[in-house]
Backbone as a chain_set.jsonl record, in Angstrom:
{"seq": "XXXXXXXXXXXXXXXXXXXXXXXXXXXXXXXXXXXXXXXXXXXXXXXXXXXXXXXXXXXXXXXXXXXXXXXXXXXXXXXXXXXXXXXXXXXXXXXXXXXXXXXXXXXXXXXXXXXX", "coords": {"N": [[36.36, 6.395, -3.28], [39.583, 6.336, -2.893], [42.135, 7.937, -5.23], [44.783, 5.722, -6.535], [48.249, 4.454, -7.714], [47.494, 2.225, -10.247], [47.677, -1.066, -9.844], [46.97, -3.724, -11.051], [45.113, -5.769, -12.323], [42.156, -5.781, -11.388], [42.664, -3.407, -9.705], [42.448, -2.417, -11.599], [40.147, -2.432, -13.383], [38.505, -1.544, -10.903], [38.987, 1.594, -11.176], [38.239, 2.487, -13.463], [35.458, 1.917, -13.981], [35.353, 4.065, -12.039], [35.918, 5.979, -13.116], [33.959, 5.893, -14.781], [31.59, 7.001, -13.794], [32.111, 9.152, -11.99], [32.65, 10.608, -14.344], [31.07, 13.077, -15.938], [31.432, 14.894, -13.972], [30.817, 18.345, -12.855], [32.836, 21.381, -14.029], [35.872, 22.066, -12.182], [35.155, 21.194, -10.001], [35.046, 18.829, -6.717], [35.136, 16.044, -7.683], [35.605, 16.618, -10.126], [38.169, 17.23, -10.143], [39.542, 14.79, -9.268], [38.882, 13.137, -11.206], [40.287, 13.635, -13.294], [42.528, 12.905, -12.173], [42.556, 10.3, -11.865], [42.421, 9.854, -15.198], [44.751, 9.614, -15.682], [45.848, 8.323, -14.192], [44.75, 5.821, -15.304], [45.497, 5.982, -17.943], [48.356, 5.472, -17.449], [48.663, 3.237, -16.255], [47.565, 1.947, -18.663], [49.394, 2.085, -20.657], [51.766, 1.193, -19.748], [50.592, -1.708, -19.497], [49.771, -2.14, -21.917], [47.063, -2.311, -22.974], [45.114, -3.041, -25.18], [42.584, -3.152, -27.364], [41.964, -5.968, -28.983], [41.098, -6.591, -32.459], [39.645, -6.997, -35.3], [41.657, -6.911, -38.306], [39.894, -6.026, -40.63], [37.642, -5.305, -39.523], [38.595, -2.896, -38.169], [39.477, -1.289, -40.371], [36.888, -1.192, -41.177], [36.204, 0.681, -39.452], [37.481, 2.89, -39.611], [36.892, 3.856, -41.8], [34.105, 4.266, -42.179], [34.521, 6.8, -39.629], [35.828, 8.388, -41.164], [33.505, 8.755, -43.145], [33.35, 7.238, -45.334], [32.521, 5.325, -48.444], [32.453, 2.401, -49.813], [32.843, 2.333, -52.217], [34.56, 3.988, -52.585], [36.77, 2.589, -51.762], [37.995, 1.265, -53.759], [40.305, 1.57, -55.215], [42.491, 1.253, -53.306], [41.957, -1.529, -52.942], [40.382, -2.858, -55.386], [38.445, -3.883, -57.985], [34.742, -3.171, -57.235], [33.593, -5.876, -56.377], [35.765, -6.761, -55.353], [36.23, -5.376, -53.357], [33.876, -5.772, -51.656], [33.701, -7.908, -51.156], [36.433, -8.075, -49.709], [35.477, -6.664, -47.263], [33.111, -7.93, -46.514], [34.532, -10.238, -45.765], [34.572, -12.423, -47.102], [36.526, -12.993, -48.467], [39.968, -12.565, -48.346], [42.596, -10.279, -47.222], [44.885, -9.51, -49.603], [48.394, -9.324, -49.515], [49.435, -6.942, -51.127], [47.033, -5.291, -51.058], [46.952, -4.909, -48.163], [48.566, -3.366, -47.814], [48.757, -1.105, -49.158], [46.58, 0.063, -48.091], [47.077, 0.254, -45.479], [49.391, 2.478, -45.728], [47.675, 4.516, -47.251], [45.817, 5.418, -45.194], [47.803, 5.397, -43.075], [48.815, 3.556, -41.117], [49.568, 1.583, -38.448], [51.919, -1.563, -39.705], [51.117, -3.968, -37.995], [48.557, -4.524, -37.161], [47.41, -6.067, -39.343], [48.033, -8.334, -38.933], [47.486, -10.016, -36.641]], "CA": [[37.568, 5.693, -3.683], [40.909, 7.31, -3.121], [43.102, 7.667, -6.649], [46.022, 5.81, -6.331], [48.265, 3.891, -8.967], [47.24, 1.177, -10.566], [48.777, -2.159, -10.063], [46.624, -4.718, -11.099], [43.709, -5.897, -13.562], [40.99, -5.609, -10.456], [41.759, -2.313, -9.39], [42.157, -1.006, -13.227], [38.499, -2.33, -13.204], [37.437, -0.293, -10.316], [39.482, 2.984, -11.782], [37.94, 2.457, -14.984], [34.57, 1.811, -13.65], [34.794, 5.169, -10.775], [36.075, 6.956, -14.004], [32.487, 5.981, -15.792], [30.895, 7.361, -12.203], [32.268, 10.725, -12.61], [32.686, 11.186, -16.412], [30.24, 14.028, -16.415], [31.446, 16.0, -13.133], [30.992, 19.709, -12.937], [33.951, 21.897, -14.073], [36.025, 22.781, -10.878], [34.482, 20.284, -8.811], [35.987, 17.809, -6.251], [35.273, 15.155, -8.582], [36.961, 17.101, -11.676], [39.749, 16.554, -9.999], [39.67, 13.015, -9.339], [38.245, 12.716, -12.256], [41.516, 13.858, -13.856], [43.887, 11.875, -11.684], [41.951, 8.579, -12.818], [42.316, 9.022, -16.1], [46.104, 9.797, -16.021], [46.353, 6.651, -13.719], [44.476, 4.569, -16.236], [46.583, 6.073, -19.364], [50.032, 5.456, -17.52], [48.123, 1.654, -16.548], [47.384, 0.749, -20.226], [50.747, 2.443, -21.422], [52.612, 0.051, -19.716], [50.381, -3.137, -20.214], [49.232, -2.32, -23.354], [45.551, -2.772, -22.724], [44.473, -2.727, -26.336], [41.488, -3.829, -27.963], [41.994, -7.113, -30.703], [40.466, -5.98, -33.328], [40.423, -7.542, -36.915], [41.838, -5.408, -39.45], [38.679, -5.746, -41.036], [36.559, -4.477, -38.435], [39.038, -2.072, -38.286], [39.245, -0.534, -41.688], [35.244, -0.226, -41.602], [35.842, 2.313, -38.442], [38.251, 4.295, -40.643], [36.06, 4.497, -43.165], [33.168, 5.208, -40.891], [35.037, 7.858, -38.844], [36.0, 9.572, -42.514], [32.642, 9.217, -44.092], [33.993, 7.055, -46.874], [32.119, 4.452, -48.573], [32.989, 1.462, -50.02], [33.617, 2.728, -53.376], [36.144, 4.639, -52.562], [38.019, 1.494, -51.34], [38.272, 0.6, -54.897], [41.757, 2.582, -55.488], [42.869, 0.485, -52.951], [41.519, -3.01, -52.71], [40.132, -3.423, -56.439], [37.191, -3.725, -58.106], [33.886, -3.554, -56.508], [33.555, -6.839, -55.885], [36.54, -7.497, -54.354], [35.904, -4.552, -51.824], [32.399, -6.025, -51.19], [34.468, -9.278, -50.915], [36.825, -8.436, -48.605], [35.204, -5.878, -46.36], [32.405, -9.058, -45.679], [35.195, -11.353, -44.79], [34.759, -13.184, -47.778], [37.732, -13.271, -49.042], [41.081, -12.448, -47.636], [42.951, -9.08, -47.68], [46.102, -9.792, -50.045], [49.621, -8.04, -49.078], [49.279, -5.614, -51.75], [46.391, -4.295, -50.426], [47.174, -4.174, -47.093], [50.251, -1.758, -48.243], [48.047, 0.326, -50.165], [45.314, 0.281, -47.046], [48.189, 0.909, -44.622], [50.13, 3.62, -46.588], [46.927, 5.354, -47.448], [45.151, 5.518, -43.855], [48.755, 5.607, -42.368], [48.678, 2.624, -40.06], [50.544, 0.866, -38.115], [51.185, -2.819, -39.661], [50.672, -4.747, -36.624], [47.31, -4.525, -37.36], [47.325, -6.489, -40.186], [49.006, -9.418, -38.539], [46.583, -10.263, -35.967]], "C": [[38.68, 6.719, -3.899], [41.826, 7.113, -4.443], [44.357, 7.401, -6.285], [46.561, 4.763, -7.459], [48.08, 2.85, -8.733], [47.843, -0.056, -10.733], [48.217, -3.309, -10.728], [45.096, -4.631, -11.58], [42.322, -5.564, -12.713], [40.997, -4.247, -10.653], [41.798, -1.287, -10.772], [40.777, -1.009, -13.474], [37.698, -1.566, -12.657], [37.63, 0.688, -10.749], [38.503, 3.144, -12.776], [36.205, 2.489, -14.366], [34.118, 4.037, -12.314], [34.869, 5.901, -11.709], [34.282, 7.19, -14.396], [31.315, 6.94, -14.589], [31.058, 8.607, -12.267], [32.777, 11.546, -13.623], [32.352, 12.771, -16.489], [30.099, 15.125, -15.061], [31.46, 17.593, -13.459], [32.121, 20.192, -12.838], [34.188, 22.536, -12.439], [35.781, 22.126, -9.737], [35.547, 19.349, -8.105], [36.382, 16.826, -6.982], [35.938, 15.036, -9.785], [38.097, 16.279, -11.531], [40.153, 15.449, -9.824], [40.054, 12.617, -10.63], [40.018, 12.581, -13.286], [42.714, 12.917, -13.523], [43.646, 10.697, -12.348], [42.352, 8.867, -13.76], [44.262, 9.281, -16.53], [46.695, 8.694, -15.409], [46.442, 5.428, -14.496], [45.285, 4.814, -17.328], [47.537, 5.389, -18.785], [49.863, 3.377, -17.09], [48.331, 0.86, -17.76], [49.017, 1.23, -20.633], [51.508, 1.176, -21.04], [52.19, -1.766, -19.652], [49.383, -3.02, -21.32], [47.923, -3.213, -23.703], [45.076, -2.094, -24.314], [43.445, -3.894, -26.755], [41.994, -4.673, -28.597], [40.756, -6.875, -31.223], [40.804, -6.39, -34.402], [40.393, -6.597, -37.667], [40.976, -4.903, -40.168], [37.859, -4.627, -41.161], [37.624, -3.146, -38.343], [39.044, -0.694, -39.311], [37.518, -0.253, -41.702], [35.347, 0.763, -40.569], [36.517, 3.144, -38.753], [37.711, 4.766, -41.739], [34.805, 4.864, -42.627], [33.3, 6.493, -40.358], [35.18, 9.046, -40.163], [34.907, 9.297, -43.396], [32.908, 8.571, -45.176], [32.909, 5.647, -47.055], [32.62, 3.177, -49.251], [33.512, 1.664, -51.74], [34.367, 3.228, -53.269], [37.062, 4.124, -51.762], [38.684, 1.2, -52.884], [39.829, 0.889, -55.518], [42.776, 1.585, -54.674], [42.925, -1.257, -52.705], [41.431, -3.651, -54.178], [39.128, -2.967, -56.888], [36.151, -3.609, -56.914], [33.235, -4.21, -55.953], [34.186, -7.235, -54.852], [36.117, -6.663, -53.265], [34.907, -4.711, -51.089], [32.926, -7.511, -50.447], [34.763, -9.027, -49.552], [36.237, -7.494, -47.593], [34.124, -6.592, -45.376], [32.611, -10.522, -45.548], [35.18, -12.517, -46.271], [35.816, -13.767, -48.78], [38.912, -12.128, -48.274], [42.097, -10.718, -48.218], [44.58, -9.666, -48.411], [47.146, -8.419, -49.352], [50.056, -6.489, -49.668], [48.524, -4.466, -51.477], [46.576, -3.863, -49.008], [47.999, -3.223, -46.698], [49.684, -0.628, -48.424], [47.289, 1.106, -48.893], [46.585, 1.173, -45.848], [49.141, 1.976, -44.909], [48.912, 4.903, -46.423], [46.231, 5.938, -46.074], [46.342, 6.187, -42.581], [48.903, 4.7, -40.925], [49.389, 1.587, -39.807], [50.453, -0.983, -38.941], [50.914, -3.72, -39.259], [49.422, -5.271, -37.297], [46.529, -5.427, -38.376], [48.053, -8.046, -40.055], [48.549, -10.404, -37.08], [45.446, -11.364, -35.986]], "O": [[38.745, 7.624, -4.732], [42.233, 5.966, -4.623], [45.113, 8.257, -5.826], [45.718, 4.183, -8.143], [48.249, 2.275, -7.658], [48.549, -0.215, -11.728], [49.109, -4.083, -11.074], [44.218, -3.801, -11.344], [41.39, -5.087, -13.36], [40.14, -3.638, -11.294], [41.446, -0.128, -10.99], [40.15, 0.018, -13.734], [36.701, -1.004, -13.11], [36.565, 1.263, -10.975], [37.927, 4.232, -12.768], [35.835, 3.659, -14.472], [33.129, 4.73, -12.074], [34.016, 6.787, -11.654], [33.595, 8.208, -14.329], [30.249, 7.417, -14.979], [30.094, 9.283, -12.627], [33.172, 12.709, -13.708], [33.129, 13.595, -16.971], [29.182, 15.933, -14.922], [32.183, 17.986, -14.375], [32.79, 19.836, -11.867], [33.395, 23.132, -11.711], [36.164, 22.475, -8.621], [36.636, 19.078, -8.61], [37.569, 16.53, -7.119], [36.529, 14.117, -10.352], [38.693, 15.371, -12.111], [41.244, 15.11, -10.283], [41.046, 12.035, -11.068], [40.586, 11.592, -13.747], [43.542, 12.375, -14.255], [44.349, 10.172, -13.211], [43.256, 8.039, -13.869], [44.767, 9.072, -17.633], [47.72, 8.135, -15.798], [47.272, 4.523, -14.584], [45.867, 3.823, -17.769], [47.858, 4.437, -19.497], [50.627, 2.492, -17.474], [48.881, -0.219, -17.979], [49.753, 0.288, -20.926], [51.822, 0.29, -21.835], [52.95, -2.732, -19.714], [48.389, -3.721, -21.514], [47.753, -4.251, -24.342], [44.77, -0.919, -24.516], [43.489, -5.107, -26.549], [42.958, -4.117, -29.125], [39.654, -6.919, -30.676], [41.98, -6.332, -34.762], [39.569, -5.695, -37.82], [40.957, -3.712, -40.48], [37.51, -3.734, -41.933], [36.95, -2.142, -38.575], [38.733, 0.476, -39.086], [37.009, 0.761, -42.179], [34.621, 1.75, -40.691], [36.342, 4.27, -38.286], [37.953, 5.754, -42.432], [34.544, 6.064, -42.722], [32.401, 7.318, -40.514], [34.773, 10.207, -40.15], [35.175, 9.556, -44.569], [32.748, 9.232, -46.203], [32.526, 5.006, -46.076], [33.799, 3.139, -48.9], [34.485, 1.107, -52.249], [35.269, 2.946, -54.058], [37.943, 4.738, -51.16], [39.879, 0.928, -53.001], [40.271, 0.137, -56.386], [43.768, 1.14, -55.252], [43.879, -1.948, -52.345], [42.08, -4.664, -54.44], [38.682, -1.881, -56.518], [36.507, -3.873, -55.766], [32.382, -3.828, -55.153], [33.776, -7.783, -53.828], [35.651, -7.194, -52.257], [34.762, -4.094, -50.034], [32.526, -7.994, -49.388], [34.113, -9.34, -48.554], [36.935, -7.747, -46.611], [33.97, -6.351, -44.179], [31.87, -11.489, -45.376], [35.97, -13.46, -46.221], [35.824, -14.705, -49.577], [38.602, -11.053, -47.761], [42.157, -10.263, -49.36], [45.365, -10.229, -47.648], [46.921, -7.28, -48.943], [50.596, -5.49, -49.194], [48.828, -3.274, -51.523], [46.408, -2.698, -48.646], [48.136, -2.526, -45.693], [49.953, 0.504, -48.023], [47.324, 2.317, -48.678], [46.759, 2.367, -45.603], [49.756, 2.308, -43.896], [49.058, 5.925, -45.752], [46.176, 7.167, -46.051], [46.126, 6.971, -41.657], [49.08, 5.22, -39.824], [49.812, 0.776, -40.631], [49.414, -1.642, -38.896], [50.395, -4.559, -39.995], [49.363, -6.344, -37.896], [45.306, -5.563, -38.34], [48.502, -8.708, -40.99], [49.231, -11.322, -36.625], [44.587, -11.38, -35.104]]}, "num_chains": 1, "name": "protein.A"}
């Protein structure tokens, strides 16, 4: 498959798919270089249709606290007690606006995300 740009949801499929094909080419190789063009095709692809995951803020906030090792007590600063953070982290109750300030301030995140 020759690298050329991406116009359309099919062939971002195949890009995205030849990418997974030679992920793990040898430095220097023919394929490197492909390898490279693809994924500057597929960035400048999603850049302009904003191929992003939906993702609930939720689910979100547990992969920031995942990624930094943090546990759920040390939501408590932000969210509340230990309830509530047990609360809302298993959906059981709803993230209020206060916290999502605190959550979004503290993490530094866009608030889109929170609006979803």
């Amino acid at each position: 498959m020759i690298p050329k740009v991406i116009k359309n949801e099919s062939q971002y499929r195949k890009a995205v798919n030849r990418t997974i094909e030679i992920f793990h080419a040898p430095a220097n190789s023919a394929e490197a270089s492909e390898l490279e063009v693809w994924l500057v095709l597929i960035s400048d692809y999603e850049h302009k249709h904003e191929i992003l995951p939906e993702i609930d803020a939720i689910e979100y906030i547990k992969l920031i606290m995942e990624e930094s090792s943090m546990k759920s007590k040390d939501m408590i600063p932000l969210i509340g007690t230990k309830g509530h953070v047990s609360s809302v982290l298993s959906g059981r109750r709803e993230l209020t606006l206060n916290m999502a300030k605190k959550i979004k301030e503290y993490f530094n995140l866009p608030a889109e995300i929170f609006f979803r």
